[in-house]
Amino acid sequence: MGVVMVRQRPGTPTLEEVAALAGVGRGTVSRVINNAAGVKESTRRSVQRAVAELGYVPNLAARSLAGRRADAVALVMTEPDWRMFGEPFFSEIVRSVGDALTDTKVQLLLTLVRTDAERRRFVEYARGGRVDGVMLMSVHAEDALPDMLAEVGLPTVLLGRRSGDEGVTYVDADNAGGARSAVTHLLDSGRRSVATVTGPLDMYVAQCRLRGYREALRRAGVEDRSSWIAEGDFSEDSGRRATAELLARAPEIDAVFAASDTMAAGGLTALRAAGRRVPEDVAVIGFDDFPLAQHTDPKLTTVRQPLEDIGRTMVRLLLEETEDSAVAWRHVILRTELVLRGSA
Amino acid sequence: MGVVMVRQRPGTPTLEEVAALAGVGRGTVSRVINNAAGVKESTRRSVQRAVAELGYVPNLAARSLAGRRADAVALVMTEPDWRMFGEPFFSEIVRSVGDALTDTKVQLLLTLVRTDAERRRFVEYARGGRVDGVMLMSVHAEDALPDMLAEVGLPTVLLGRRSGDEGVTYVDADNAGGARSAVTHLLDSGRRSVATVTGPLDMYVAQCRLRGYREALRRAGVEDRSSWIAEGDFSEDSGRRATAELLARAPEIDAVFAASDTMAAGGLTALRAAGRRVPEDVAVIGFDDFPLAQHTDPKLTTVRQPLEDIGRTMVRLLLEETEDSAVAWRHVILRTELVLRGSA
DNA sequence: CTGAAAGCGCTAACAT
DNA sequence: ATGTTAGCGCTTTCAG
């Protein structure tokens, strides 16, 4: 016998059959199902009746082929470490992107790109015209995927930048500004020895937050000491370790700015373990990467990222690029907000 | 000017151009890019050279239309509460499904279906032939989506059942058997008064686990008491409350079987708060729904669900149905495993 | 306002 | 082994 491959199974009615039943031409049916103007109301109605009677559903492959859009966009997560997938940061972005698309006819497709094979497959998929645009989350600095997509003319929007001169359209939080406001707040409240736990410094986001920290110190005329800087990797554990390290080599510190809330949580642990009272002896502020994380200290003062806005903005930019091929790229930086909760 | 909609942008080379450059017919190019047999090695090579030179990428819409498969499957999450998205249960399923598909040319598309509008849109998308099959997670009992898809002949696989006579193909864990083995273990270790915290009893999975509990009691000749049964909603908090309730109305209990690990964690809290020692005074076993949850007590004895297998099996069934339209549906129940960790 | 006709780019069946 | 041909189902001019 052999492998019989019936995809769109036989019975599926076509536009032509609808036209026949309604006694009109195919063009008219097409206009009706696409809500195009210029169809007599009575005709429209009879076509709609035929559509309902036959249970007609347009074949999307044919529609795409005939030159229209795919009516779908991809939100891709390029993260070899699948555990990140569960992080509140990502589920929040996914939710807000979904919300921004909920009242459109654009289908959101989440995809995971972990290996090189998956990367190739996705590029084929996207270049093959099955999506109108691509949003990328958690892109690593060396990742060429965004360029591959953008170069072939596919609307592409990044969440965050890979470097200071990012070429592809992106939406990012004001990381430097956020860090600056956090550190300025610490200095304004009388703290003089403000240390920082940075993120991994090969990531641009971590560099920005460190720069903001330095700028705030400089503006306040406080001398920048290397003993006040310790590098973490955004994990809670690294925050604990880095803070302990700071405490050991710079016992004078009376405030800590951590480049993520999870590291700040770890920092709190380390400070308390060392007998420091928070915020009396040491004030702490974290940059809010995982705003809903259960494990974050609820009293922690943080710099809040507007995740909802980020998702919405990514969608807006993407749809705009989809409809206006003139724009090469755009860069959007969104404001952050300091949320005081008692640890600083 | 107006809205210029250039999807697959002008320059994109077609199969025909490749054929021309390679000096062969279109059919031959098609065979080469599809790795079909029966092409002279030298011809194949020259075609491949032309493909590379032009940067040719097949138009997937055209390919789908021409009668082949879409080479994509959807994994849909029908969950109005987007927070579930971050649960380890789901990220684990997503990961294992992704793994099972990683070496195929089938693109995995994750989609969220929360509102009715999104449901309609997805049905259009799937019926429109843009996926070869659909896997559904977290389907609620009243959800008609699986039927809508299966009825139009789209291969459909459910994770879990909606009821005892589920019609659509599904993969489920042996919930009754798992509960039975947990309770039997408690009874075997000498406990006589085994209570249970159930899940919401309008969910089939919760009914199955309760049934397993009852069967184990009956087989051991232990009388089934209604005061030993309290209903929760799978959340940690509900587990705490339900356990406190059990303690109040049946102080004699010396073991608790909770229908989820999170509820078991809540139960442990309640037991300890009431001064009961675990496992000396009371033994506890939970059904392992969120196997990686940080908040679950690491010492908790659980009934483990083979999540990895579940994902792999869903993919296998789906691909088989894709290739063999003869099968109407299949039901697969996977074994669970009791993992002793000290609380029972 | 509506019908007819020309593809969109590809696969598969049929020739050769 | 390879070229040729006939669609897949739809959108979109172009005539009426």
XYZ file of C-alpha atoms (C1' of nucleotides) in Angstrom:
720
model
C 0.000 0.000 0.000
C 2.484 2.682 1.022
C 2.229 5.841 3.011
C -0.871 7.702 1.996
C -0.417 11.319 2.921
C -3.697 13.122 3.039
C -3.101 16.506 4.542
C -5.998 18.826 4.056
C -8.357 15.922 3.898
C -10.523 15.339 0.817
C -13.805 16.635 2.065
C -12.557 20.130 2.801
C -14.618 22.595 0.798
C -12.831 25.149 -1.336
C -13.635 28.690 -2.180
C -14.756 27.521 -5.576
C -17.417 25.266 -4.119
C -18.654 28.088 -1.974
C -18.880 30.256 -5.074
C -20.832 27.585 -6.909
C -23.281 27.109 -4.053
C -23.786 30.835 -3.661
C -24.085 31.234 -7.395
C -21.347 33.852 -7.641
C -17.769 34.040 -8.864
C -14.701 33.147 -6.840
C -13.592 36.730 -6.667
C -16.748 37.714 -4.885
C -16.368 34.999 -2.299
C -12.811 36.105 -1.729
C -13.960 39.664 -1.168
C -16.578 38.575 1.304
C -14.331 36.408 3.451
C -11.743 39.168 3.515
C -14.276 41.780 4.472
C -13.372 43.829 1.430
C -15.609 46.745 0.558
C -17.665 46.917 -2.595
C -19.964 43.943 -2.325
C -23.716 44.281 -2.405
C -25.181 43.478 0.978
C -27.496 40.802 -0.372
C -24.660 39.084 -2.225
C -22.501 39.217 0.846
C -25.215 37.576 2.843
C -25.796 34.727 0.455
C -22.088 34.047 0.314
C -21.914 33.979 4.074
C -24.752 31.500 4.136
C -22.908 29.252 1.708
C -19.753 29.517 3.810
C -21.639 28.473 6.906
C -23.469 25.655 5.169
C -20.292 24.130 3.800
C -18.254 24.822 6.903
C -15.730 26.492 4.694
C -12.359 27.473 6.125
C -9.842 29.225 3.893
C -6.710 27.325 3.035
C -3.980 29.431 4.573
C -1.219 28.021 2.443
C -3.018 29.102 -0.682
C -3.719 32.488 0.796
C -0.089 33.017 1.732
C 1.056 31.846 -1.640
C -1.282 34.155 -3.465
C 0.728 37.000 -2.133
C -0.759 38.067 1.124
C 0.757 37.940 4.507
C 1.091 34.858 6.670
C -0.935 36.466 9.451
C 1.420 35.003 11.981
C 4.441 36.220 13.886
C 6.989 34.277 15.860
C 8.288 34.986 19.328
C 11.458 33.011 19.646
C 13.375 32.065 22.676
C 17.005 31.378 21.896
C 18.005 29.815 25.133
C 19.916 26.586 25.389
C 19.029 26.430 29.047
C 15.361 25.519 28.891
C 14.889 26.227 32.579
C 14.890 29.915 31.811
C 11.675 29.191 30.054
C 9.906 29.050 33.390
C 11.242 32.361 34.630
C 8.611 34.966 35.398
C 10.464 37.391 33.166
C 9.696 35.291 30.136
C 6.191 34.279 31.017
C 5.424 37.938 31.593
C 6.783 38.897 28.184
C 4.903 36.071 26.536
C 1.741 37.160 28.236
C 2.061 40.784 27.254
C 2.921 39.952 23.659
C -0.062 37.634 23.576
C -2.258 40.356 24.986
C -1.079 42.848 22.405
C -2.007 40.415 19.671
C -5.217 39.056 21.104
C -7.572 41.270 19.149
C -5.803 40.956 15.842
C -5.927 38.179 13.325
C -2.242 37.595 13.773
C -1.456 34.217 15.288
C 1.375 34.202 17.817
C 3.806 31.340 17.445
C 6.253 30.682 20.255
C 9.295 28.763 19.221
C 12.314 27.422 21.018
C 15.687 27.612 19.339
C 18.257 25.724 21.315
C 20.539 23.856 18.973
C 22.063 24.717 15.626
C 19.741 22.301 13.905
C 16.788 24.071 15.436
C 18.244 27.395 14.382
C 18.518 26.264 10.774
C 15.035 24.847 10.840
C 13.601 28.047 12.189
C 15.392 30.184 9.626
C 13.940 27.995 6.875
C 10.567 28.336 8.448
C 10.722 32.082 8.753
C 12.374 32.697 5.398
C 9.903 30.305 3.890
C 7.316 32.965 4.488
C 5.315 31.313 7.227
C 5.575 34.298 9.518
C 5.385 38.002 8.813
C 7.925 38.903 11.415
C 10.005 37.670 14.304
C 10.523 38.818 17.872
C 13.517 37.443 19.731
C 13.933 37.115 23.467
C 17.092 36.361 25.374
C 19.467 36.782 22.474
C 23.077 36.172 23.385
C 25.815 38.482 22.212
C 27.311 36.053 19.703
C 24.000 34.987 18.253
C 23.769 35.750 14.546
C 20.128 34.691 14.215
C 18.762 38.247 14.348
C 21.079 39.352 11.560
C 20.241 36.341 9.436
C 16.582 37.200 9.672
C 16.890 40.935 9.280
C 19.205 40.603 6.299
C 16.685 38.673 4.290
C 14.216 41.447 4.859
C 12.107 39.836 7.520
C 10.802 42.315 10.083
C 12.740 41.541 13.231
C 12.545 42.971 16.733
C 14.908 42.196 19.559
C 14.195 42.265 23.251
C 17.343 43.906 24.548
C 20.546 44.699 22.724
C 23.483 42.485 21.996
C 25.898 45.393 22.095
C 26.157 49.144 22.083
C 25.755 49.445 18.338
C 22.939 47.001 17.819
C 21.796 47.181 14.220
C 18.521 45.319 14.387
C 15.361 46.963 15.688
C 15.104 46.507 19.415
C 13.186 47.383 22.542
C 15.162 47.664 25.718
C 14.746 48.975 29.227
C 16.804 51.929 30.295
C 19.338 49.836 32.110
C 21.917 52.545 32.632
C 19.291 55.046 33.709
C 17.693 52.576 36.064
C 20.973 51.733 37.690
C 21.794 55.423 37.955
C 18.549 56.243 39.690
C 18.990 53.362 42.115
C 22.501 54.356 43.073
C 21.614 58.034 43.187
C 18.837 57.186 45.583
C 21.254 55.313 47.805
C 23.670 58.252 47.766
C 20.880 60.745 48.395
C 19.856 58.863 51.497
C 23.265 59.476 52.946
C 25.107 56.298 52.010
C 28.665 56.966 50.954
C 30.119 53.551 50.245
C 27.928 52.008 47.595
C 29.046 48.677 46.183
C 27.584 46.789 43.255
C 27.073 43.185 42.259
C 27.146 43.146 38.480
C 25.761 40.646 36.015
C 28.077 38.670 33.749
C 30.082 41.413 32.086
C 30.099 39.795 28.685
C 26.425 40.677 28.502
C 25.590 44.150 27.341
C 22.764 44.522 29.826
C 25.223 43.968 32.662
C 27.640 46.492 31.193
C 24.887 49.096 31.017
C 23.897 48.602 34.606
C 27.492 48.865 35.717
C 27.912 52.034 33.682
C 24.844 53.534 35.336
C 26.305 52.702 38.721
C 29.572 54.423 37.844
C 27.857 57.470 36.424
C 25.840 57.953 39.585
C 28.953 57.768 41.720
C 30.814 60.200 39.517
C 27.957 62.683 39.492
C 27.874 62.589 43.257
C 31.599 63.094 43.383
C 32.176 59.746 45.004
C 35.362 57.992 44.085
C 34.902 54.786 42.129
C 36.698 51.865 43.801
C 37.278 48.517 42.155
C 36.922 46.830 45.533
C 33.276 47.855 45.457
C 32.557 45.848 42.336
C 31.933 42.107 42.249
C 30.681 40.097 39.322
C 27.800 37.646 39.495
C 25.836 35.701 36.901
C 22.304 36.886 37.735
C 21.644 33.851 39.934
C 20.719 34.145 43.574
C 23.661 32.082 44.625
C 26.134 34.255 42.763
C 24.618 37.280 44.480
C 25.232 35.718 47.842
C 28.814 34.869 47.017
C 29.617 38.212 45.443
C 28.168 40.102 48.387
C 30.146 38.045 50.870
C 33.221 38.835 48.836
C 32.432 42.555 48.917
C 31.930 42.425 52.650
C 35.286 40.759 53.108
C 37.349 43.156 51.055
C 35.424 46.370 51.691
C 33.836 46.196 55.138
C 33.039 49.895 54.948
C 30.212 49.478 52.421
C 26.852 50.720 53.559
C 24.824 50.051 50.428
C 24.647 47.514 47.615
C 23.174 47.843 44.174
C 22.649 44.428 42.588
C 22.118 44.103 38.857
C 19.201 41.744 39.360
C 16.621 41.117 42.025
C 17.620 37.512 42.396
C 21.216 38.533 43.095
C 19.885 41.147 45.486
C 17.969 38.442 47.313
C 21.179 36.453 47.600
C 22.916 39.595 48.761
C 20.385 40.080 51.546
C 21.081 36.578 52.751
C 24.806 37.182 52.811
C 24.434 40.503 54.617
C 22.222 39.056 57.303
C 24.492 36.093 57.692
C 27.310 38.553 58.310
C 25.285 40.217 61.029
C 24.490 43.367 59.064
C 21.026 44.780 59.537
C 19.098 45.818 56.438
C 18.429 48.617 55.793
C 19.872 50.106 58.976
C 23.492 49.078 58.392
C 23.329 48.394 54.684
C 20.762 49.428 52.107
C 20.009 47.168 49.151
C 18.439 47.735 45.744
C 18.059 45.189 42.984
C 17.286 45.556 39.316
C 13.983 43.835 38.786
C 14.486 41.080 36.248
C 12.132 38.493 37.610
C 9.427 40.662 39.069
C 7.180 37.871 40.182
C 9.766 35.464 41.488
C 8.504 33.845 44.641
C 11.977 33.627 45.969
C 12.596 37.320 45.890
C 12.369 39.118 49.176
C 9.033 40.956 49.094
C 10.555 43.870 50.950
C 13.307 44.338 48.435
C 13.549 47.767 46.854
C 13.928 47.374 43.126
C 14.245 49.131 39.812
C 11.196 47.976 37.947
C 11.286 47.193 34.253
C 8.085 47.888 32.345
C 7.700 44.352 31.021
C 4.147 44.934 29.915
C 5.263 47.903 27.839
C 8.193 46.026 26.425
C 5.972 43.300 25.040
C 3.440 45.747 23.700
C 6.108 47.859 22.079
C 7.768 44.896 20.419
C 4.471 43.978 18.836
C 3.808 47.518 17.711
C 7.194 47.885 16.074
C 6.889 44.517 14.427
C 3.474 45.193 12.961
C 4.595 48.592 11.763
C 7.581 47.135 9.988
C 5.331 44.529 8.490
C 3.207 47.195 6.931
C 5.856 49.705 6.021
C 8.877 48.252 4.361
C 10.538 51.655 4.160
C 11.814 51.678 7.732
C 15.180 50.053 8.164
C 15.206 49.777 11.918
C 14.266 51.561 15.085
C 15.520 51.554 18.618
C 13.296 52.078 21.625
C 14.400 52.450 25.210
C 11.750 52.298 27.882
C 11.847 54.057 31.171
C 12.351 52.149 34.423
C 10.932 52.972 37.796
C 12.347 52.811 41.294
C 10.040 50.913 43.631
C 10.862 51.533 47.268
C 9.917 48.667 49.506
C 11.948 49.105 52.621
C 15.357 47.624 52.055
C 16.867 50.917 50.963
C 1.180 55.855 -1.622
C -0.847 53.496 0.580
C 0.114 50.381 2.423
C 2.601 48.473 0.341
C 2.573 44.893 1.474
C 5.662 43.101 0.307
C 5.760 39.764 2.001
C 8.206 37.397 0.482
C 10.242 40.236 -0.840
C 10.876 40.623 -4.567
C 14.409 39.375 -4.826
C 13.682 35.946 -3.393
C 14.813 33.338 -5.897
C 12.402 30.615 -6.928
C 12.907 27.001 -7.740
C 12.575 27.887 -11.388
C 15.517 30.249 -11.304
C 17.592 27.609 -9.608
C 16.635 25.174 -12.334
C 17.616 27.648 -14.998
C 20.974 28.377 -13.414
C 21.729 24.702 -12.933
C 20.538 23.951 -16.432
C 18.015 21.339 -15.342
C 14.240 21.029 -15.049
C 12.202 22.114 -12.057
C 11.387 18.555 -11.147
C 15.026 17.751 -10.699
C 15.593 20.688 -8.418
C 12.593 19.638 -6.389
C 14.009 16.144 -6.033
C 17.345 17.472 -4.902
C 16.044 19.817 -2.251
C 13.785 17.072 -0.946
C 16.581 14.535 -0.885
C 14.614 12.235 -3.134
C 16.420 9.251 -4.610
C 17.104 8.839 -8.284
C 19.241 11.818 -9.141
C 22.668 11.446 -10.652
C 25.311 12.548 -8.201
C 26.810 15.085 -10.565
C 23.415 16.627 -11.284
C 22.639 16.792 -7.626
C 25.859 18.580 -7.021
C 25.351 21.223 -9.671
C 21.860 21.887 -8.376
C 23.188 22.288 -4.888
C 25.728 24.736 -6.185
C 22.998 26.783 -7.839
C 20.952 26.699 -4.640
C 23.887 27.992 -2.651
C 24.753 30.637 -5.212
C 21.259 32.057 -5.300
C 20.659 31.623 -1.593
C 17.528 29.773 -2.484
C 15.048 28.914 0.253
C 11.897 26.999 -0.615
C 8.619 28.838 -0.284
C 6.811 26.895 2.371
C 3.386 28.167 1.445
C 3.803 26.840 -2.067
C 5.098 23.560 -0.767
C 2.164 23.137 1.593
C -0.282 24.083 -1.094
C 1.132 21.624 -3.543
C -0.165 18.917 -1.330
C 2.547 18.085 1.078
C 2.563 18.449 4.778
C 3.116 21.697 6.649
C 6.125 20.248 8.466
C 4.976 21.891 11.635
C 2.989 20.831 14.658
C 1.425 22.916 17.374
C 1.642 22.415 21.097
C -1.157 24.447 22.550
C -1.709 25.577 26.045
C -5.352 26.280 26.753
C -4.987 28.039 30.018
C -6.659 31.316 30.827
C -4.345 31.680 33.781
C -1.077 32.515 32.094
C 0.883 32.013 35.297
C 0.570 28.297 34.824
C 2.826 28.857 31.885
C 5.778 29.175 34.217
C 5.059 25.968 36.096
C 7.792 23.364 35.904
C 5.225 20.848 34.744
C 4.694 22.766 31.546
C 8.247 23.780 30.888
C 9.224 20.152 31.321
C 6.615 19.023 28.810
C 7.643 21.725 26.381
C 11.233 20.692 26.732
C 10.591 17.007 26.177
C 8.350 17.658 23.187
C 11.018 19.935 21.768
C 13.634 17.257 22.334
C 11.545 14.648 20.604
C 11.274 16.903 17.587
C 14.768 18.304 17.536
C 16.174 15.960 14.927
C 13.203 16.109 12.614
C 12.272 18.722 10.103
C 9.073 19.372 11.956
C 8.915 22.842 13.453
C 7.353 23.036 16.901
C 4.944 25.901 17.377
C 3.834 26.747 20.882
C 0.601 28.639 21.070
C -1.458 30.115 23.847
C -5.218 29.885 23.681
C -6.817 31.912 26.410
C -9.877 33.685 25.077
C -12.605 32.638 22.691
C -11.200 34.924 20.036
C -7.858 33.197 20.339
C -9.576 29.850 20.182
C -11.287 30.769 16.919
C -8.100 32.131 15.493
C -6.209 29.007 16.342
C -8.857 26.749 14.844
C -8.655 28.743 11.631
C -4.931 28.455 11.722
C -4.894 24.731 12.297
C -7.751 23.935 9.941
C -6.128 26.208 7.413
C -3.493 23.552 7.056
C -0.568 25.332 8.635
C 0.167 22.493 11.007
C 0.095 18.759 10.513
C -1.168 18.039 13.960
C -1.916 19.476 17.363
C -0.946 18.539 20.892
C -2.946 20.060 23.712
C -1.840 20.613 27.285
C -3.954 21.519 30.243
C -7.306 20.949 28.594
C -10.267 21.642 30.830
C -13.206 19.300 30.993
C -15.611 21.590 29.162
C -13.182 22.533 26.440
C -14.455 21.555 23.006
C -11.276 22.550 21.182
C -9.914 18.995 20.958
C -13.144 17.759 19.411
C -13.275 20.631 16.957
C -9.820 19.750 15.750
C -10.219 15.997 15.735
C -13.547 16.181 13.918
C -12.070 17.987 10.976
C -9.541 15.221 10.653
C -6.553 16.939 12.148
C -4.300 14.589 14.100
C -4.809 15.576 17.702
C -3.209 14.342 20.900
C -4.245 15.309 24.390
C -2.102 15.444 27.473
C -4.428 13.901 30.015
C -8.099 13.049 29.681
C -11.111 15.238 30.089
C -13.249 12.362 31.315
C -13.433 8.612 31.595
C -14.579 8.099 28.028
C -12.239 10.499 26.292
C -12.641 10.115 22.557
C -9.592 11.957 21.292
C -6.166 10.346 21.286
C -4.427 10.996 24.570
C -1.391 10.277 26.710
C -1.927 10.198 30.411
C -0.113 9.079 33.509
C -1.544 6.200 35.465
C -3.165 8.413 38.046
C -5.269 5.755 39.692
C -2.392 3.298 39.758
C -0.011 5.884 41.127
C -2.378 6.832 43.902
C -2.964 3.174 44.658
C 0.725 2.428 44.972
C 1.255 5.434 47.218
C -1.558 4.506 49.562
C -0.637 0.843 49.487
C 2.865 1.794 50.520
C 1.505 3.783 53.437
C -0.663 0.872 54.520
C 2.182 -1.606 54.091
C 4.336 0.439 56.400
C 1.812 -0.071 59.149
C -0.298 3.049 58.892
C -3.964 2.372 59.378
C -5.630 5.755 59.137
C -4.717 7.136 55.769
C -6.354 10.396 54.736
C -6.239 12.114 51.370
C -6.218 15.654 50.069
C -7.806 15.496 46.652
C -7.568 17.846 43.709
C -10.644 19.722 42.469
C -13.106 16.897 41.913
C -14.516 18.341 38.730
C -11.212 17.414 37.125
C -10.876 13.876 35.903
C -7.290 13.622 37.051
C -8.400 14.352 40.596
C -11.169 11.774 40.372
C -8.693 9.137 39.239
C -6.340 9.809 42.100
C -9.178 9.632 44.570
C -10.334 6.369 43.036
C -6.831 4.933 43.385
C -6.817 5.953 47.021
C -10.119 4.193 47.639
C -9.082 1.068 45.814
C -5.951 0.754 47.896
C -7.960 1.058 51.099
C -10.505 -1.486 49.955
C -7.860 -3.985 48.919
C -6.261 -3.674 52.319
C -9.616 -4.144 53.961
C -9.547 -0.716 55.511
C -12.852 1.017 55.878
C -13.275 4.100 53.721
C -14.274 7.134 55.809
C -15.520 10.400 54.391
C -13.865 12.266 57.238
C -10.534 11.216 55.752
C -11.165 13.045 52.481
C -10.681 16.769 51.970
C -10.740 18.611 48.676
C -8.071 21.050 47.549
C -7.356 22.848 44.273
C -3.776 21.673 43.699
C -2.329 24.819 45.260
C 0.009 24.727 48.213
C -2.295 26.856 50.244
C -5.282 24.619 49.672
C -3.153 21.687 50.777
C -2.377 23.423 54.023
C -5.996 24.242 54.674
C -7.323 20.831 53.741
C -4.786 19.096 55.944
C -5.611 21.294 58.908
C -9.244 20.409 58.331
C -8.445 16.687 58.277
C -6.465 17.038 61.479
C -9.379 18.740 63.152
C -12.043 16.232 62.258
C -9.980 13.061 62.216
C -7.144 13.395 64.705
C -6.431 9.693 64.418
C -4.902 9.932 60.963
C -1.344 8.727 60.702
C -0.769 9.227 56.979
C -1.770 11.607 54.216
C -1.828 11.077 50.497
C -2.033 14.399 48.658
C -3.063 14.522 45.024
C -0.220 16.903 44.166
C 3.208 17.642 45.508
C 2.387 21.280 46.079
C -0.584 20.323 48.221
C 1.622 17.822 50.002
C 4.078 20.616 50.749
C 1.232 22.641 52.204
C 0.162 19.582 54.146
C 3.597 19.223 55.683
C 3.405 22.801 56.870
C 0.035 22.220 58.470
C 1.148 19.009 60.119
C 4.243 20.555 61.604
C 2.280 23.575 62.731
C -0.004 21.160 64.568
C 2.978 19.624 66.296
C 2.962 16.366 64.363
C 6.337 14.957 63.471
C 6.867 13.755 59.914
C 7.264 10.909 59.219
C 7.259 9.620 62.786
C 3.691 10.637 63.650
C 2.319 11.105 60.179
C 3.608 9.895 56.840
C 3.074 12.002 53.717
C 3.140 11.232 50.015
C 2.335 13.614 47.204
C 1.559 13.047 43.562
C 4.342 14.699 41.646
C 2.849 17.325 39.366
C 5.520 19.961 39.552
C 8.598 17.837 39.898
C 11.059 20.678 39.858
C 9.177 23.179 41.955
C 11.596 24.957 44.235
C 8.970 25.282 46.840
C 8.406 21.598 47.219
C 10.002 19.983 50.221
C 13.042 18.104 48.900
C 12.412 15.313 51.358
C 8.885 14.742 50.211
C 8.066 11.244 49.053
C 6.194 11.422 45.777
C 4.597 9.480 42.981
C 6.610 10.507 39.993
C 5.019 11.099 36.597
C 7.220 10.286 33.637
C 6.981 13.732 32.063
C 9.800 13.063 29.658
C 7.982 9.984 28.380
C 4.713 11.807 28.159
C 6.145 14.435 25.853
C 7.960 11.883 23.746
C 4.889 9.709 23.454
C 2.664 12.595 22.443
C 5.040 13.389 19.620
C 5.236 9.770 18.531
C 1.481 9.340 18.416
C 1.047 12.608 16.598
C 3.594 11.822 13.923
C 2.136 8.355 13.476
C -1.331 9.735 12.972
C 0.087 12.222 10.547
C 1.423 9.430 8.422
C -1.331 6.909 8.812
C -4.805 8.285 8.441
C -6.350 4.878 9.121
C -6.085 5.081 12.901
C -9.020 6.794 14.539
C -7.522 7.296 17.952
C -5.322 5.709 20.563
C -5.057 5.927 24.299
C -1.805 5.551 26.161
C -1.377 5.379 29.902
C 2.126 5.663 31.251
C 3.394 4.081 34.392
C 4.182 6.166 37.455
C 6.863 5.509 40.012
C 6.976 5.861 43.772
C 10.017 7.876 44.857
C 10.740 7.482 48.545
C 12.461 10.480 50.034
C 11.886 10.223 53.729
C 8.504 11.684 54.500
C 6.768 8.328 54.294
C -20.619 45.632 -8.280
C -19.115 41.184 -10.065
C -17.151 37.465 -13.251
C -13.180 35.744 -15.666
C -8.378 34.945 -15.930
C -3.642 35.043 -14.601
C -0.574 33.634 -11.699
C 1.843 32.799 -6.573
C 6.035 28.572 -6.237
C 5.930 24.100 -5.588
C 5.104 18.789 -5.947
C 3.922 14.669 -8.266
C 2.392 12.084 -12.024
C 3.568 11.270 -16.449
C 6.460 11.136 -20.239
C 10.704 10.330 -22.163
C 17.599 9.729 -14.664
C 15.352 13.895 -15.910
C 12.185 17.184 -18.377
C 7.267 18.418 -18.835
C 2.738 19.183 -17.283
C -1.101 19.730 -14.478
C -2.818 21.398 -10.710
C -2.917 22.829 -5.092
C -6.720 27.136 -3.472
C -6.425 31.637 -3.209
C -5.871 36.865 -4.372
C -5.911 40.182 -7.622
C -5.995 42.728 -11.752
C -8.843 43.543 -15.647
C -13.009 43.613 -18.064
C -17.414 44.015 -18.198
